[in-house]
Tab-separated table of C-alpha atoms in Angstrom:
chain	number	residue	atom	x	y	z
Y	671	MET	CA	75.497	122.435	25.410
Y	672	ALA	CA	75.463	124.127	22.442
Y	673	LYS	CA	76.257	121.016	20.981
Y	674	THR	CA	73.849	118.697	23.104
Y	675	ALA	CA	70.751	121.098	22.048
Y	676	ALA	CA	72.078	120.408	17.871
Y	677	ARG	CA	71.620	116.220	18.516
Y	678	GLN	CA	68.512	116.420	20.381
Y	679	PRO	CA	64.664	117.852	20.400
Y	680	VAL	CA	63.775	120.389	22.533
Y	681	PRO	CA	61.368	118.021	24.576
Y	682	ALA	CA	62.847	115.622	25.256
Y	683	ARG	CA	65.830	118.013	26.402
Y	684	ARG	CA	63.073	119.502	29.110
Y	685	ALA	CA	61.364	116.091	30.246
Y	686	ASP	CA	64.852	114.832	31.437
Y	687	ALA	CA	66.099	118.230	32.851
Y	688	GLU	CA	62.751	117.210	34.912
Y	689	ARG	CA	63.136	114.242	35.202
Y	690	ASN	CA	67.051	114.709	37.207
Y	691	ILE	CA	65.418	117.682	38.860
Y	692	ALA	CA	62.563	115.564	40.415
Y	693	ALA	CA	64.870	112.860	41.027
Y	694	ILE	CA	67.176	115.241	42.641
Y	695	LEU	CA	65.464	116.438	45.245
Y	696	GLU	CA	63.622	113.232	46.191
Y	697	ALA	CA	67.275	112.325	47.078
Y	698	GLY	CA	68.317	115.051	48.928
Y	699	THR	CA	64.863	115.336	50.757
Y	700	ARG	CA	65.823	111.138	52.025
Y	701	LEU	CA	70.362	111.988	52.432
Y	702	LEU	CA	69.766	115.628	53.658
Y	703	GLY	CA	66.833	114.029	56.323
Y	704	ALA	CA	69.151	111.355	57.194
Y	705	ASP	CA	72.281	113.357	57.570
Y	706	PRO	CA	72.814	117.206	57.887
Y	707	ALA	CA	76.200	116.376	56.521
Y	708	ALA	CA	75.402	114.443	52.816
Y	709	SER	CA	77.446	116.146	50.496
Y	710	VAL	CA	76.224	116.701	46.540
Y	711	ALA	CA	78.663	113.832	44.650
Y	712	ASP	CA	76.184	111.777	47.751
Y	713	VAL	CA	72.635	113.542	46.745
Y	714	ALA	CA	74.151	113.008	42.794
Y	715	LYS	CA	74.444	109.016	43.256
Y	716	ALA	CA	70.879	108.902	44.188
Y	717	ALA	CA	69.781	111.004	42.211
Y	718	GLY	CA	71.118	108.619	39.871
Y	719	VAL	CA	73.419	111.677	37.693
Y	720	GLY	CA	76.320	112.758	37.282
Y	721	ARG	CA	78.077	116.122	39.105
Y	722	VAL	CA	78.178	118.553	36.110
Y	723	THR	CA	74.019	117.515	35.665
Y	724	LEU	CA	73.152	118.169	39.012
Y	725	TYR	CA	75.256	121.306	39.192
Y	726	GLY	CA	73.543	122.115	35.834
Y	727	HIS	CA	70.777	122.448	38.093
Y	728	PHE	CA	72.117	123.111	41.445
Y	729	PRO	CA	74.999	125.517	41.038
Y	730	SER	CA	75.828	125.222	45.089
Y	731	ARG	CA	75.570	123.423	47.898
Y	732	GLU	CA	73.800	126.127	48.807
Y	733	ALA	CA	71.072	125.771	45.968
Y	734	LEU	CA	70.296	122.623	46.443
Y	735	VAL	CA	69.552	122.710	50.249
Y	736	ASP	CA	67.708	125.135	49.229
Y	737	ALA	CA	65.709	123.584	46.504
Y	738	VAL	CA	65.144	120.152	48.687
Y	739	LEU	CA	63.277	122.128	51.582
Y	740	ASP	CA	60.772	124.069	48.872
Y	741	HIS	CA	60.846	120.584	48.104
Y	742	ALA	CA	59.821	118.755	51.122
Y	743	VAL	CA	57.693	121.375	52.394
Y	744	GLY	CA	55.187	121.397	49.927
Y	745	LEU	CA	55.148	117.989	51.065
Y	746	ALA	CA	54.654	118.879	54.393
Y	747	ASP	CA	51.571	121.884	53.376
Y	748	ALA	CA	50.274	118.840	51.219
Y	749	ALA	CA	49.718	116.717	55.050
Y	750	LEU	CA	48.670	119.992	56.436
Y	751	GLN	CA	44.830	119.849	54.640
Y	752	ASP	CA	42.720	118.931	57.469
Y	753	GLU	CA	38.989	120.724	56.729
Y	754	SER	CA	38.832	119.751	60.644
Y	755	LEU	CA	40.737	123.171	61.153
Y	756	ASP	CA	38.223	124.960	59.268
Y	757	THR	CA	35.430	123.798	61.639
Y	758	ALA	CA	37.210	122.191	65.179
Y	759	PRO	CA	36.740	124.230	68.018
Y	760	ALA	CA	40.692	126.919	67.656
Y	761	ARG	CA	41.913	124.854	70.255
Y	762	GLU	CA	41.571	122.393	69.105
Y	763	ALA	CA	42.083	122.326	66.024
Y	764	MET	CA	45.507	124.416	67.090
Y	765	ALA	CA	46.885	121.534	68.566
Y	766	GLY	CA	45.714	119.282	65.391
Y	767	LEU	CA	47.847	121.476	63.492
Y	768	LEU	CA	50.929	121.548	65.874
Y	769	ARG	CA	50.304	117.962	66.648
Y	770	THR	CA	51.092	117.137	62.159
Y	771	SER	CA	53.019	120.145	61.478
Y	772	TRP	CA	55.311	118.630	64.901
Y	773	GLU	CA	55.185	115.237	62.138
Y	774	VAL	CA	56.378	116.561	59.605
Y	775	LEU	CA	59.451	119.163	60.971
Y	776	ASP	CA	59.724	115.419	62.980
Y	777	ARG	CA	60.076	113.005	59.339
Y	778	HIS	CA	62.222	115.497	58.024
Y	779	ARG	CA	64.211	116.907	61.458
Y	780	ARG	CA	67.591	116.684	59.553
Y	781	LEU	CA	67.368	118.612	56.711
Y	782	PHE	CA	65.796	121.350	58.456
Y	783	VAL	CA	69.127	121.230	60.709
Y	784	ALA	CA	70.929	120.915	57.162
Y	785	ALA	CA	69.006	123.687	56.113
Y	786	ASP	CA	69.563	126.312	58.501
Y	787	ARG	CA	73.335	125.607	58.945
Y	788	VAL	CA	73.502	127.430	55.007
Y	789	LEU	CA	70.848	129.111	54.862
Y	790	ALA	CA	69.468	132.262	57.001
Y	791	THR	CA	66.122	131.596	58.808
Y	792	GLU	CA	64.633	134.496	57.375
Y	793	ARG	CA	65.343	132.879	54.019
Y	794	ILE	CA	64.220	129.316	55.734
Y	795	ARG	CA	61.167	131.354	56.630
Y	796	GLU	CA	60.035	132.028	53.090
Y	797	HIS	CA	59.854	128.789	51.998
Y	798	HIS	CA	57.515	128.125	54.746
Y	799	ASP	CA	55.233	131.137	53.406
Y	800	ARG	CA	51.632	128.125	52.407
Y	801	PRO	CA	51.325	126.079	55.935
Y	802	LEU	CA	51.436	129.233	57.805
Y	803	ARG	CA	49.554	130.744	55.536
Y	804	ARG	CA	47.328	128.235	57.696
Y	805	VAL	CA	48.606	128.664	60.702
Y	806	ARG	CA	47.133	132.780	60.161
Y	807	ARG	CA	43.985	131.760	58.669
Y	808	LEU	CA	43.735	129.275	62.612
Y	809	ILE	CA	44.509	132.329	65.012
Y	810	GLU	CA	42.473	134.291	62.425
Y	811	ARG	CA	39.281	132.911	63.262
Y	812	GLY	CA	40.483	131.498	66.988
Y	813	GLN	CA	40.658	135.393	67.393
Y	814	ARG	CA	37.393	136.204	65.395
Y	815	GLU	CA	35.785	133.601	67.682
Y	816	GLY	CA	37.173	134.675	71.729
Y	817	ALA	CA	39.798	131.560	71.921
Y	818	PHE	CA	42.939	133.538	70.860
Y	819	ARG	CA	43.842	136.824	72.393
Y	820	THR	CA	44.076	139.857	70.035
Y	821	ASP	CA	46.276	142.186	71.534
Y	822	LEU	CA	49.168	140.177	70.290
Y	823	PRO	CA	49.749	141.406	66.602
Y	824	LEU	CA	48.520	138.837	64.034
Y	825	PRO	CA	52.086	138.043	61.977
Y	826	TRP	CA	53.626	137.937	65.687
Y	827	LEU	CA	51.983	135.042	66.737
Y	828	VAL	CA	52.374	133.247	63.342
Y	829	THR	CA	55.658	134.490	64.284
Y	830	THR	CA	55.815	132.616	67.640
Y	831	PHE	CA	53.886	129.192	65.565
Y	832	PHE	CA	57.645	128.790	63.520
Y	833	SER	CA	59.710	129.929	66.082
Y	834	ILE	CA	58.292	127.831	68.261
Y	835	ILE	CA	58.028	124.524	66.688
Y	836	HIS	CA	61.928	124.710	64.974
Y	837	SER	CA	63.279	125.803	68.565
Y	838	ALA	CA	61.645	122.527	69.157
Y	839	ALA	CA	63.713	120.836	66.683
Y	840	GLN	CA	66.721	122.095	67.760
Y	841	GLU	CA	65.985	120.731	71.502
Y	842	ARG	CA	65.868	117.561	69.294
Y	843	GLU	CA	68.156	117.803	67.640
Y	844	ALA	CA	70.113	119.209	70.292
Y	845	GLY	CA	69.637	116.297	73.241
Y	846	ARG	CA	67.364	119.358	75.580
Y	847	LEU	CA	63.844	117.393	74.795
Y	848	ALA	CA	62.483	114.211	75.026
Y	849	ALA	CA	60.720	112.853	72.284
Y	850	THR	CA	57.912	112.073	74.030
Y	851	ASP	CA	57.268	114.885	75.478
Y	852	VAL	CA	57.386	117.227	72.535
Y	853	GLU	CA	53.860	117.604	71.492
Y	854	ARG	CA	52.551	117.831	74.819
Y	855	VAL	CA	55.024	121.017	75.230
Y	856	LEU	CA	54.419	122.476	71.950
Y	857	VAL	CA	50.578	122.434	72.631
Y	858	GLU	CA	50.958	123.997	75.617
Y	859	THR	CA	53.334	126.274	74.220
Y	860	MET	CA	51.637	127.972	71.514
Y	861	LEU	CA	48.268	127.930	73.579
Y	862	SER	CA	49.012	129.965	76.879
Y	863	LEU	CA	50.876	132.223	74.364
Y	864	LEU	CA	47.432	132.612	72.169
Y	865	SER	CA	44.889	132.677	75.664
Y	866	ARG	CA	45.128	136.411	77.010
Y	867	ALA	CA	47.002	136.933	79.629
Y	868	GLU	CA	45.018	137.425	83.462
Y	869	THR	CA	47.797	139.322	84.751
Y	870	THR	CA	49.247	142.420	82.503
Y	871	ALA	CA	52.569	143.211	82.693
Y	872	PRO	CA	54.388	144.741	85.008
Y	873	SER	CA	54.753	149.160	83.958
Q	1373	MET	CA	106.043	133.443	60.458
Q	1374	ALA	CA	109.211	131.941	60.991
Q	1375	LYS	CA	111.578	134.634	59.889
Q	1376	THR	CA	109.051	136.898	61.828
Q	1377	ALA	CA	109.727	134.958	64.898
Q	1378	ALA	CA	113.529	135.134	64.435
Q	1379	ARG	CA	113.193	138.958	64.393
Q	1380	GLN	CA	110.263	139.715	67.145
Q	1381	PRO	CA	110.748	138.361	70.610
Q	1382	VAL	CA	108.577	136.177	71.366
Q	1383	PRO	CA	106.237	138.671	73.725
Q	1384	ALA	CA	105.704	141.419	72.079
Q	1385	ARG	CA	104.687	139.329	69.430
Q	1386	ARG	CA	101.703	137.647	71.795
Q	1387	ALA	CA	101.304	141.826	72.860
Q	1388	ASP	CA	100.814	142.489	68.739
Q	1389	ALA	CA	98.509	139.484	68.116
Q	1390	GLU	CA	96.266	140.891	70.638
Q	1391	ARG	CA	95.816	143.918	69.873
Q	1392	ASN	CA	95.502	143.256	66.477
Q	1393	ILE	CA	92.902	140.535	67.820
Q	1394	ALA	CA	91.206	143.207	69.646
Q	1395	ALA	CA	90.745	146.174	67.247
Q	1396	ILE	CA	90.061	143.418	64.794
Q	1397	LEU	CA	87.293	142.417	67.139
Q	1398	GLU	CA	86.287	145.993	67.312
Q	1399	ALA	CA	85.271	146.724	64.078
Q	1400	GLY	CA	83.870	143.378	62.955
Q	1401	THR	CA	81.630	144.034	65.837
Q	1402	ARG	CA	80.700	147.950	64.748
Q	1403	LEU	CA	80.992	147.108	60.806
Q	1404	LEU	CA	78.785	143.611	61.021
Q	1405	GLY	CA	76.612	145.853	63.156
Q	1406	ALA	CA	75.426	148.247	60.368
Q	1407	ASP	CA	76.436	145.882	57.675
Q	1408	PRO	CA	75.457	141.978	57.398
Q	1409	ALA	CA	77.069	141.792	54.183
Q	1410	ALA	CA	80.691	143.706	55.929
Q	1411	SER	CA	83.367	141.596	53.667
Q	1412	VAL	CA	86.338	140.799	55.817
Q	1413	ALA	CA	88.129	143.126	53.664
Q	1414	ASP	CA	86.503	146.001	54.954
Q	1415	VAL	CA	87.313	144.564	58.713
Q	1416	ALA	CA	90.492	144.410	58.131
Q	1417	LYS	CA	90.673	147.978	56.382
Q	1418	ALA	CA	88.882	149.195	60.098
Q	1419	ALA	CA	90.619	147.229	61.858
Q	1420	GLY	CA	94.062	148.608	60.770
Q	1421	VAL	CA	95.738	145.187	59.980
Q	1422	GLY	CA	95.915	143.409	56.345
Q	1423	ARG	CA	94.276	140.459	55.477
Q	1424	VAL	CA	97.041	138.116	55.676
Q	1425	THR	CA	97.622	139.068	59.203
Q	1426	LEU	CA	92.711	139.126	59.602
Q	1427	TYR	CA	93.219	135.492	57.885
Q	1428	GLY	CA	96.437	134.879	60.077
Q	1429	HIS	CA	93.638	134.959	63.221
Q	1430	PHE	CA	90.584	134.338	61.314
Q	1431	PRO	CA	90.736	132.249	58.853
Q	1432	SER	CA	86.841	132.263	57.203
Q	1433	ARG	CA	85.110	134.932	57.578
Q	1434	GLU	CA	82.337	132.483	59.145
Q	1435	ALA	CA	85.393	132.501	61.695
Q	1436	LEU	CA	85.213	135.959	61.966
Q	1437	VAL	CA	81.259	136.186	62.544
Q	1438	ASP	CA	82.043	133.480	65.369
Q	1439	ALA	CA	84.684	136.138	67.662
Q	1440	VAL	CA	82.468	138.540	66.262
Q	1441	LEU	CA	79.444	137.141	67.713
Q	1442	ASP	CA	80.921	136.069	70.600
Q	1443	HIS	CA	83.134	139.456	71.408
Q	1444	ALA	CA	79.538	141.218	71.137
Q	1445	VAL	CA	77.592	139.050	73.488
Q	1446	GLY	CA	80.591	139.045	75.790
Q	1447	LEU	CA	79.940	142.772	75.797
Q	1448	ALA	CA	76.142	141.821	76.182
Q	1449	ASP	CA	76.497	139.529	78.998
Q	1450	ALA	CA	77.809	142.336	80.986
Q	1451	ALA	CA	75.088	144.618	80.473
Q	1452	LEU	CA	72.598	142.078	82.251
Q	1453	GLN	CA	73.882	142.211	85.111
Q	1454	ASP	CA	72.116	143.626	87.309
Q	1455	GLU	CA	71.594	142.741	91.032
Q	1456	SER	CA	67.684	143.809	90.707
Q	1457	LEU	CA	67.662	140.190	88.524
Q	1458	ASP	CA	67.521	138.654	92.040
Q	1459	THR	CA	65.234	140.874	94.427
Q	1460	ALA	CA	62.379	142.335	91.781
Q	1461	PRO	CA	59.433	140.120	92.200
Q	1462	ALA	CA	60.106	137.690	89.010
Q	1463	ARG	CA	57.821	138.687	86.825
Q	1464	GLU	CA	59.252	142.215	86.639
Q	1465	ALA	CA	63.111	140.606	86.520
Q	1466	MET	CA	61.451	138.186	83.531
Q	1467	ALA	CA	60.262	141.862	82.376
Q	1468	GLY	CA	63.387	144.167	83.269
Q	1469	LEU	CA	65.681	142.193	81.553
Q	1470	LEU	CA	63.424	141.705	78.422
Q	1471	ARG	CA	63.387	144.422	77.666
Q	1472	THR	CA	67.240	145.533	78.562
Q	1473	SER	CA	67.986	142.313	76.591
Q	1474	TRP	CA	66.295	143.602	74.027
Q	1475	GLU	CA	67.334	146.120	73.655
Q	1476	VAL	CA	71.200	145.385	73.722
Q	1477	LEU	CA	70.456	142.549	70.714
Q	1478	ASP	CA	68.367	145.573	69.090
Q	1479	ARG	CA	71.987	147.545	68.456
Q	1480	HIS	CA	73.468	144.252	67.552
Q	1481	ARG	CA	71.048	143.644	65.495
Q	1482	ARG	CA	72.624	143.052	61.897
Q	1483	LEU	CA	75.701	141.235	63.704
Q	1484	PHE	CA	73.246	138.615	65.211
Q	1485	VAL	CA	71.274	138.817	61.218
Q	1486	ALA	CA	75.176	138.410	59.615
Q	1487	ALA	CA	75.573	135.598	62.210
Q	1488	ASP	CA	72.783	134.137	61.298
Q	1489	ARG	CA	72.762	133.677	57.615
Q	1490	VAL	CA	76.715	131.522	58.464
Q	1491	LEU	CA	76.082	130.312	61.567
Q	1492	ALA	CA	73.920	127.353	62.513
Q	1493	THR	CA	71.176	128.225	65.145
Q	1494	GLU	CA	72.417	125.340	67.788
Q	1495	ARG	CA	76.202	127.240	67.191
Q	1496	ILE	CA	74.631	131.566	67.689
Q	1497	ARG	CA	72.755	129.794	70.604
Q	1498	GLU	CA	75.892	128.323	71.903
Q	1499	HIS	CA	77.486	131.913	72.201
Q	1500	HIS	CA	74.998	132.473	74.370
Q	1501	ASP	CA	75.040	130.472	77.329
Q	1502	ARG	CA	76.536	133.317	79.691
Q	1503	PRO	CA	72.865	135.408	79.342
Q	1504	LEU	CA	70.606	132.302	79.309
Q	1505	ARG	CA	72.333	131.146	82.918
Q	1506	ARG	CA	71.356	133.994	83.953
Q	1507	VAL	CA	67.571	133.619	82.629
Q	1508	ARG	CA	67.522	129.747	84.441
Q	1509	ARG	CA	68.912	131.385	87.380
Q	1510	LEU	CA	65.730	133.516	87.070
Q	1511	ILE	CA	62.745	131.180	85.736
Q	1512	GLU	CA	64.007	129.245	88.316
Q	1513	ARG	CA	63.999	131.435	91.214
Q	1514	GLY	CA	60.158	132.398	90.062
Q	1515	GLN	CA	59.167	128.985	90.250
Q	1516	ARG	CA	60.486	128.815	93.164
Q	1517	GLU	CA	58.474	131.188	94.274
Q	1518	GLY	CA	54.875	129.669	92.479
Q	1519	ALA	CA	55.261	133.254	89.904
Q	1520	PHE	CA	56.786	131.241	86.734
Q	1521	ARG	CA	54.917	127.553	85.646
Q	1522	THR	CA	56.680	124.434	86.721
Q	1523	ASP	CA	54.706	122.021	84.312
Q	1524	LEU	CA	57.404	122.931	81.144
Q	1525	PRO	CA	61.219	121.886	80.596
Q	1526	LEU	CA	63.275	124.500	82.714
Q	1527	PRO	CA	65.696	124.201	79.377
Q	1528	TRP	CA	63.009	124.443	77.641
Q	1529	LEU	CA	61.173	127.612	78.915
Q	1530	VAL	CA	64.672	129.524	78.529
Q	1531	THR	CA	64.858	128.459	74.837
Q	1532	THR	CA	61.152	129.946	74.332
Q	1533	PHE	CA	63.076	133.042	75.556
Q	1534	PHE	CA	66.434	132.672	73.304
Q	1535	SER	CA	64.137	132.022	70.278
Q	1536	ILE	CA	61.230	134.352	71.030
Q	1537	ILE	CA	64.138	137.578	71.412
Q	1538	HIS	CA	65.881	136.675	67.934
Q	1539	SER	CA	62.541	135.734	66.406
Q	1540	ALA	CA	61.332	139.839	66.968
Q	1541	ALA	CA	64.708	140.594	66.388
Q	1542	GLN	CA	64.160	139.043	63.094
Q	1543	GLU	CA	60.478	140.821	62.344
Q	1544	ARG	CA	61.760	144.291	63.160
Q	1545	GLU	CA	65.349	143.322	60.010
Q	1546	ALA	CA	61.956	141.764	58.115
Q	1547	GLY	CA	60.014	145.087	58.497
Q	1548	ARG	CA	56.761	142.869	59.916
Q	1549	LEU	CA	57.114	144.273	63.603
Q	1550	ALA	CA	56.851	148.315	64.969
Q	1551	ALA	CA	59.704	149.278	66.497
Q	1552	THR	CA	57.290	151.135	69.447
Q	1553	ASP	CA	55.837	147.473	69.780
Q	1554	VAL	CA	58.468	145.140	70.487
Q	1555	GLU	CA	59.047	145.680	74.953
Q	1556	ARG	CA	55.541	145.576	75.215
Q	1557	VAL	CA	54.721	142.520	72.432
Q	1558	LEU	CA	57.416	140.513	73.905
Q	1559	VAL	CA	56.936	140.846	77.907
Q	1560	GLU	CA	53.170	140.094	76.666
Q	1561	THR	CA	54.625	136.753	74.937
Q	1562	MET	CA	57.239	135.265	77.903
Q	1563	LEU	CA	55.512	136.202	81.607
Q	1564	SER	CA	52.223	134.412	79.140
Q	1565	LEU	CA	54.230	131.567	78.515
Q	1566	LEU	CA	56.274	131.192	81.960
Q	1567	SER	CA	51.779	131.562	83.381
Q	1568	ARG	CA	49.978	128.133	83.791
Q	1569	ALA	CA	47.250	128.089	81.481
Q	1570	GLU	CA	44.612	128.234	82.728
Q	1571	THR	CA	41.957	125.775	80.157
Q	1572	THR	CA	44.409	122.679	79.694
Q	1573	ALA	CA	45.317	121.641	76.173
Q	1574	PRO	CA	42.777	119.714	74.727
Q	1575	SER	CA	43.184	115.827	73.906
């Protein structure tokens, strides 16, 4: 590293590094999305960089998967930008948010499976902080408008959104849920859960 | 190993191995339940066996965690044996099953966190096959008796039980859910989800 530094001016090195990182994240998203078992060597090859270069930026497969997940969630969050989230009736907006979220997650389903194999659930959830803020904002609005229940803690309702949609990804991957049934199942489940139960729990 | 075999008759060796495995699983359940980062060396020491012996039975930390989880779920399943599951009104039986399941999971919460760090969610779910069969039987009965919805696939309803109760463990560990609130939140969530929604999803 010290020798290279002496030969190449700093800005050019930084630009190279940024280009390499972008290529690695793009290739990682693509390859892990196709095969959750894709290796670091496969990703380096597809990105057109050497393994040493890749390990220079991402010191382990876990670190690579972590960075690729973060990259993919950033793309997903962009897809969730939709002003109807703030204007449509809350239940309709929730159904729309579930459908769009599922569409994006389903596209990256295998990448999520790859992440689930090497990262703790809490870490995966941290990466979803931005999209989950949208979920939280919508649930809060629905509560203010009387469409959603207020007897359960708000963070818990946000968690159930995360948990249910990721369960659907697991169920799809395991072949226990039909592709054609996912959207209906997600919308029915989440809206039932957000509605005040008619009968309270037996004591 | 071959040398030991020549010195010791086979049944004695097998009894030794069984005793060691039992001690390792007991120590693993205890230590990982207290600290999800407990090491293989810690477990070997607490079990009174050498690391070589431990690795002879469980070739990696992942294999050890996997076996300890299976052991703990076996204990948990025994705790869930309760004939009121088949006799009490379905909603009451579900509330009882959630409370008992949470009690057991909460006791082993850190072990579950340890498992979540190294095992895929699908693998963790496989270990819960026996307790989830109880959940399934109860939901089926509730459906027959008209207490639970039938418009969502049965395997999905079973999955939501697994998913929600494990989310609660994550939320407790992350400090986002109060200990005193867990049972109410779980019962309300699961019963809402099992009830037919009054209004169907917006199209």
